[in-house]
């Protein structure tokens, strides 16, 4: 596994980050305010989680004036799915 794959696993190991990523995949681009409404954690916590997801390449941001829209980058999961497919051969 590569360091990038390790970052993916680490990023998605947290249930709140997984939920945020799933929400962005399901519902499309959203602001921190919209994500906070459904996350059950504070806005600063959501922002910190988004920073981790962005660093792993799982989330992209698009500034729009004073608001930032976040969107999922599901193609970033390719190394994870490749590794899972490879490991499935041992099951």
Short mmCIF file of N, CA and C in Angstrom, two decimals:
data_model
loop_
_atom_site.label_atom_id
_atom_site.label_comp_id
_atom_site.label_asym_id
_atom_site.label_seq_id
_atom_site.Cartn_x
_atom_site.Cartn_y
_atom_site.Cartn_z
N UNK A 1 0.84 -1.18 0.00
CA UNK A 1 0.00 0.00 0.00
C UNK A 1 0.88 1.24 0.00
N UNK A 2 0.38 2.27 -0.63
CA UNK A 2 1.12 3.52 -0.72
C UNK A 2 0.73 4.45 0.42
N UNK A 3 1.53 5.47 0.68
CA UNK A 3 1.15 6.46 1.70
C UNK A 3 -0.20 7.11 1.39
N UNK A 4 -0.50 7.32 0.11
CA UNK A 4 -1.79 7.91 -0.26
C UNK A 4 -2.94 6.99 0.14
N UNK A 5 -2.75 5.68 -0.04
CA UNK A 5 -3.78 4.72 0.38
C UNK A 5 -3.94 4.74 1.89
N UNK A 6 -2.83 4.86 2.60
CA UNK A 6 -2.91 4.96 4.06
C UNK A 6 -3.72 6.17 4.48
N UNK A 7 -3.53 7.30 3.78
CA UNK A 7 -4.29 8.51 4.08
C UNK A 7 -5.78 8.30 3.84
N UNK A 8 -6.12 7.57 2.78
CA UNK A 8 -7.53 7.28 2.51
C UNK A 8 -8.15 6.48 3.65
N UNK A 9 -7.47 5.40 4.04
CA UNK A 9 -7.99 4.58 5.12
C UNK A 9 -8.12 5.38 6.42
N UNK A 10 -7.08 6.16 6.74
CA UNK A 10 -7.11 6.97 7.96
C UNK A 10 -8.26 7.97 7.92
N UNK A 11 -8.45 8.60 6.78
CA UNK A 11 -9.50 9.61 6.65
C UNK A 11 -10.88 9.02 6.82
N UNK A 12 -11.08 7.84 6.27
CA UNK A 12 -12.40 7.22 6.33
C UNK A 12 -12.60 6.36 7.57
N UNK A 13 -11.59 6.24 8.41
CA UNK A 13 -11.72 5.45 9.64
C UNK A 13 -12.63 6.13 10.65
N UNK A 14 -12.75 7.44 10.57
CA UNK A 14 -13.59 8.18 11.51
C UNK A 14 -15.04 8.17 11.03
N UNK A 15 -15.99 7.77 11.89
CA UNK A 15 -17.39 7.68 11.45
C UNK A 15 -17.99 9.01 11.02
N UNK A 16 -17.59 10.10 11.65
CA UNK A 16 -18.12 11.41 11.24
C UNK A 16 -17.62 11.78 9.86
N UNK A 17 -16.34 11.54 9.59
CA UNK A 17 -15.81 11.83 8.25
C UNK A 17 -16.48 10.96 7.19
N UNK A 18 -16.69 9.68 7.52
CA UNK A 18 -17.38 8.80 6.56
C UNK A 18 -18.78 9.34 6.27
N UNK A 19 -19.48 9.77 7.31
CA UNK A 19 -20.84 10.29 7.14
C UNK A 19 -20.83 11.56 6.28
N UNK A 20 -19.86 12.44 6.51
CA UNK A 20 -19.77 13.66 5.70
C UNK A 20 -19.49 13.31 4.24
N UNK A 21 -18.56 12.40 4.01
CA UNK A 21 -18.23 11.98 2.65
C UNK A 21 -19.44 11.34 1.97
N UNK A 22 -20.15 10.48 2.69
CA UNK A 22 -21.34 9.84 2.14
C UNK A 22 -22.40 10.88 1.80
N UNK A 23 -22.57 11.87 2.66
CA UNK A 23 -23.55 12.93 2.41
C UNK A 23 -23.20 13.70 1.14
N UNK A 24 -21.92 14.01 0.97
CA UNK A 24 -21.50 14.72 -0.24
C UNK A 24 -21.68 13.85 -1.49
N UNK A 25 -21.44 12.56 -1.38
CA UNK A 25 -21.65 11.65 -2.51
C UNK A 25 -23.13 11.57 -2.87
N UNK A 26 -23.97 11.42 -1.86
CA UNK A 26 -25.41 11.26 -2.06
C UNK A 26 -26.09 12.53 -2.53
N UNK A 27 -25.78 13.65 -1.84
CA UNK A 27 -26.55 14.88 -2.02
C UNK A 27 -25.86 15.94 -2.85
N UNK A 28 -24.63 15.69 -3.27
CA UNK A 28 -23.91 16.68 -4.07
C UNK A 28 -23.25 17.74 -3.21
N UNK A 29 -22.75 18.78 -3.87
CA UNK A 29 -21.99 19.84 -3.20
C UNK A 29 -22.83 20.52 -2.12
N UNK A 30 -22.16 20.81 -1.01
CA UNK A 30 -22.83 21.45 0.13
C UNK A 30 -21.87 22.40 0.83
N UNK A 31 -22.44 23.33 1.57
CA UNK A 31 -21.65 24.23 2.39
C UNK A 31 -21.42 23.61 3.76
N UNK A 32 -20.50 24.19 4.52
CA UNK A 32 -20.25 23.72 5.88
C UNK A 32 -21.53 23.83 6.72
N UNK A 33 -22.27 24.91 6.52
CA UNK A 33 -23.52 25.10 7.29
C UNK A 33 -24.49 23.96 7.01
N UNK A 34 -24.66 23.61 5.75
CA UNK A 34 -25.58 22.52 5.39
C UNK A 34 -25.08 21.19 5.95
N UNK A 35 -23.79 20.94 5.86
CA UNK A 35 -23.24 19.69 6.38
C UNK A 35 -23.36 19.62 7.89
N UNK A 36 -23.17 20.75 8.57
CA UNK A 36 -23.27 20.78 10.03
C UNK A 36 -24.67 20.43 10.49
N UNK A 37 -25.68 20.87 9.74
CA UNK A 37 -27.07 20.63 10.13
C UNK A 37 -27.36 19.14 10.28
N UNK A 38 -26.75 18.31 9.48
CA UNK A 38 -27.02 16.88 9.55
C UNK A 38 -25.94 16.07 10.22
N UNK A 39 -24.86 16.72 10.67
CA UNK A 39 -23.71 15.97 11.17
C UNK A 39 -23.76 15.62 12.65
N UNK A 40 -24.48 16.41 13.43
CA UNK A 40 -24.53 16.14 14.86
C UNK A 40 -23.27 16.57 15.60
N UNK A 41 -22.43 17.37 14.96
CA UNK A 41 -21.23 17.93 15.60
C UNK A 41 -21.18 19.42 15.26
N UNK A 42 -20.30 20.14 15.92
CA UNK A 42 -20.21 21.59 15.74
C UNK A 42 -19.64 21.96 14.36
N UNK A 43 -19.86 23.21 13.98
CA UNK A 43 -19.33 23.70 12.71
C UNK A 43 -17.81 23.64 12.67
N UNK A 44 -17.10 24.04 13.76
CA UNK A 44 -15.64 23.89 13.71
C UNK A 44 -15.20 22.44 13.53
N UNK A 45 -15.92 21.50 14.14
CA UNK A 45 -15.58 20.08 13.98
C UNK A 45 -15.77 19.64 12.53
N UNK A 46 -16.87 20.07 11.91
CA UNK A 46 -17.12 19.73 10.50
C UNK A 46 -16.01 20.29 9.63
N UNK A 47 -15.62 21.53 9.90
CA UNK A 47 -14.54 22.15 9.12
C UNK A 47 -13.23 21.37 9.24
N UNK A 48 -12.92 20.92 10.45
CA UNK A 48 -11.69 20.13 10.66
C UNK A 48 -11.76 18.80 9.92
N UNK A 49 -12.93 18.16 9.97
CA UNK A 49 -13.09 16.88 9.25
C UNK A 49 -12.96 17.09 7.74
N UNK A 50 -13.53 18.17 7.23
CA UNK A 50 -13.42 18.46 5.80
C UNK A 50 -11.97 18.71 5.40
N UNK A 51 -11.21 19.34 6.27
CA UNK A 51 -9.79 19.58 6.00
C UNK A 51 -9.04 18.26 5.84
N UNK A 52 -9.35 17.28 6.69
CA UNK A 52 -8.71 15.96 6.60
C UNK A 52 -9.12 15.26 5.30
N UNK A 53 -10.41 15.32 4.98
CA UNK A 53 -10.90 14.69 3.75
C UNK A 53 -10.29 15.34 2.52
N UNK A 54 -10.14 16.65 2.57
CA UNK A 54 -9.54 17.37 1.43
C UNK A 54 -8.07 16.99 1.28
N UNK A 55 -7.35 16.90 2.39
CA UNK A 55 -5.93 16.53 2.33
C UNK A 55 -5.73 15.13 1.75
N UNK A 56 -6.71 14.25 1.95
CA UNK A 56 -6.64 12.89 1.41
C UNK A 56 -7.12 12.84 -0.04
N UNK A 57 -7.60 13.96 -0.56
CA UNK A 57 -8.07 14.01 -1.94
C UNK A 57 -9.50 13.55 -2.12
N UNK A 58 -10.21 13.34 -1.01
CA UNK A 58 -11.58 12.84 -1.09
C UNK A 58 -12.62 13.94 -1.29
N UNK A 59 -12.23 15.18 -1.01
CA UNK A 59 -13.16 16.31 -1.09
C UNK A 59 -12.48 17.45 -1.82
N UNK A 60 -13.25 18.15 -2.64
CA UNK A 60 -12.78 19.37 -3.30
C UNK A 60 -13.62 20.53 -2.79
N UNK A 61 -13.03 21.72 -2.79
CA UNK A 61 -13.79 22.89 -2.39
C UNK A 61 -13.82 23.92 -3.51
N UNK A 62 -14.92 24.69 -3.53
CA UNK A 62 -15.09 25.73 -4.54
C UNK A 62 -15.61 26.98 -3.85
N UNK A 63 -14.74 27.98 -3.69
CA UNK A 63 -15.18 29.23 -3.07
C UNK A 63 -16.20 29.95 -3.96
N UNK A 64 -17.20 30.54 -3.32
CA UNK A 64 -18.23 31.30 -4.01
C UNK A 64 -18.54 32.52 -3.14
N UNK A 65 -17.76 33.57 -3.32
CA UNK A 65 -17.88 34.72 -2.43
C UNK A 65 -17.39 34.35 -1.05
N UNK A 66 -18.25 34.55 -0.05
CA UNK A 66 -17.88 34.23 1.33
C UNK A 66 -18.22 32.79 1.70
N UNK A 67 -18.81 32.07 0.79
CA UNK A 67 -19.25 30.70 1.05
C UNK A 67 -18.36 29.73 0.26
N UNK A 68 -18.10 28.58 0.85
CA UNK A 68 -17.32 27.54 0.17
C UNK A 68 -18.21 26.32 0.00
N UNK A 69 -18.28 25.81 -1.21
CA UNK A 69 -19.05 24.61 -1.50
C UNK A 69 -18.08 23.42 -1.55
N UNK A 70 -18.41 22.37 -0.84
CA UNK A 70 -17.58 21.16 -0.81
C UNK A 70 -18.27 20.07 -1.62
N UNK A 71 -17.48 19.31 -2.35
CA UNK A 71 -18.03 18.19 -3.12
C UNK A 71 -17.13 16.98 -2.96
N UNK A 72 -17.74 15.81 -3.10
CA UNK A 72 -17.00 14.55 -2.99
C UNK A 72 -16.21 14.30 -4.26
N UNK A 73 -15.10 13.64 -4.11
CA UNK A 73 -14.28 13.19 -5.24
C UNK A 73 -14.19 11.66 -5.16
N UNK A 74 -15.28 10.96 -5.53
CA UNK A 74 -15.29 9.51 -5.38
C UNK A 74 -14.19 8.80 -6.17
N UNK A 75 -13.68 9.43 -7.22
CA UNK A 75 -12.59 8.81 -7.99
C UNK A 75 -11.34 8.65 -7.14
N UNK A 76 -11.25 9.38 -6.04
CA UNK A 76 -10.10 9.25 -5.13
C UNK A 76 -10.12 7.91 -4.40
N UNK A 77 -11.25 7.20 -4.45
CA UNK A 77 -11.36 5.90 -3.79
C UNK A 77 -10.75 4.77 -4.62
N UNK A 78 -10.32 5.04 -5.83
CA UNK A 78 -9.79 4.00 -6.71
C UNK A 78 -8.66 3.19 -6.05
N UNK A 79 -7.66 3.82 -5.41
CA UNK A 79 -6.62 3.00 -4.77
C UNK A 79 -7.18 2.08 -3.69
N UNK A 80 -8.18 2.55 -2.98
CA UNK A 80 -8.80 1.74 -1.93
C UNK A 80 -9.55 0.56 -2.53
N UNK A 81 -10.30 0.80 -3.60
CA UNK A 81 -11.04 -0.30 -4.23
C UNK A 81 -10.09 -1.28 -4.91
N UNK A 82 -9.01 -0.76 -5.48
CA UNK A 82 -8.01 -1.65 -6.08
C UNK A 82 -7.40 -2.57 -5.03
N UNK A 83 -7.04 -2.01 -3.88
CA UNK A 83 -6.45 -2.80 -2.80
C UNK A 83 -7.45 -3.84 -2.29
N UNK A 84 -8.71 -3.43 -2.14
CA UNK A 84 -9.74 -4.36 -1.67
C UNK A 84 -9.93 -5.50 -2.66
N UNK A 85 -9.94 -5.18 -3.94
CA UNK A 85 -10.08 -6.21 -4.98
C UNK A 85 -8.90 -7.18 -4.92
N UNK A 86 -7.70 -6.65 -4.72
CA UNK A 86 -6.50 -7.48 -4.63
C UNK A 86 -6.58 -8.40 -3.41
N UNK A 87 -7.02 -7.87 -2.29
CA UNK A 87 -7.11 -8.66 -1.06
C UNK A 87 -8.23 -9.69 -1.12
N UNK A 88 -9.25 -9.42 -1.93
CA UNK A 88 -10.37 -10.36 -2.05
C UNK A 88 -9.90 -11.71 -2.58
N UNK A 89 -8.80 -11.73 -3.29
CA UNK A 89 -8.25 -12.98 -3.79
C UNK A 89 -7.78 -13.91 -2.69
N UNK A 90 -7.59 -13.39 -1.49
CA UNK A 90 -7.14 -14.20 -0.36
C UNK A 90 -8.29 -14.69 0.52
N UNK A 91 -9.52 -14.27 0.21
CA UNK A 91 -10.66 -14.63 1.05
C UNK A 91 -11.15 -16.01 0.71
#
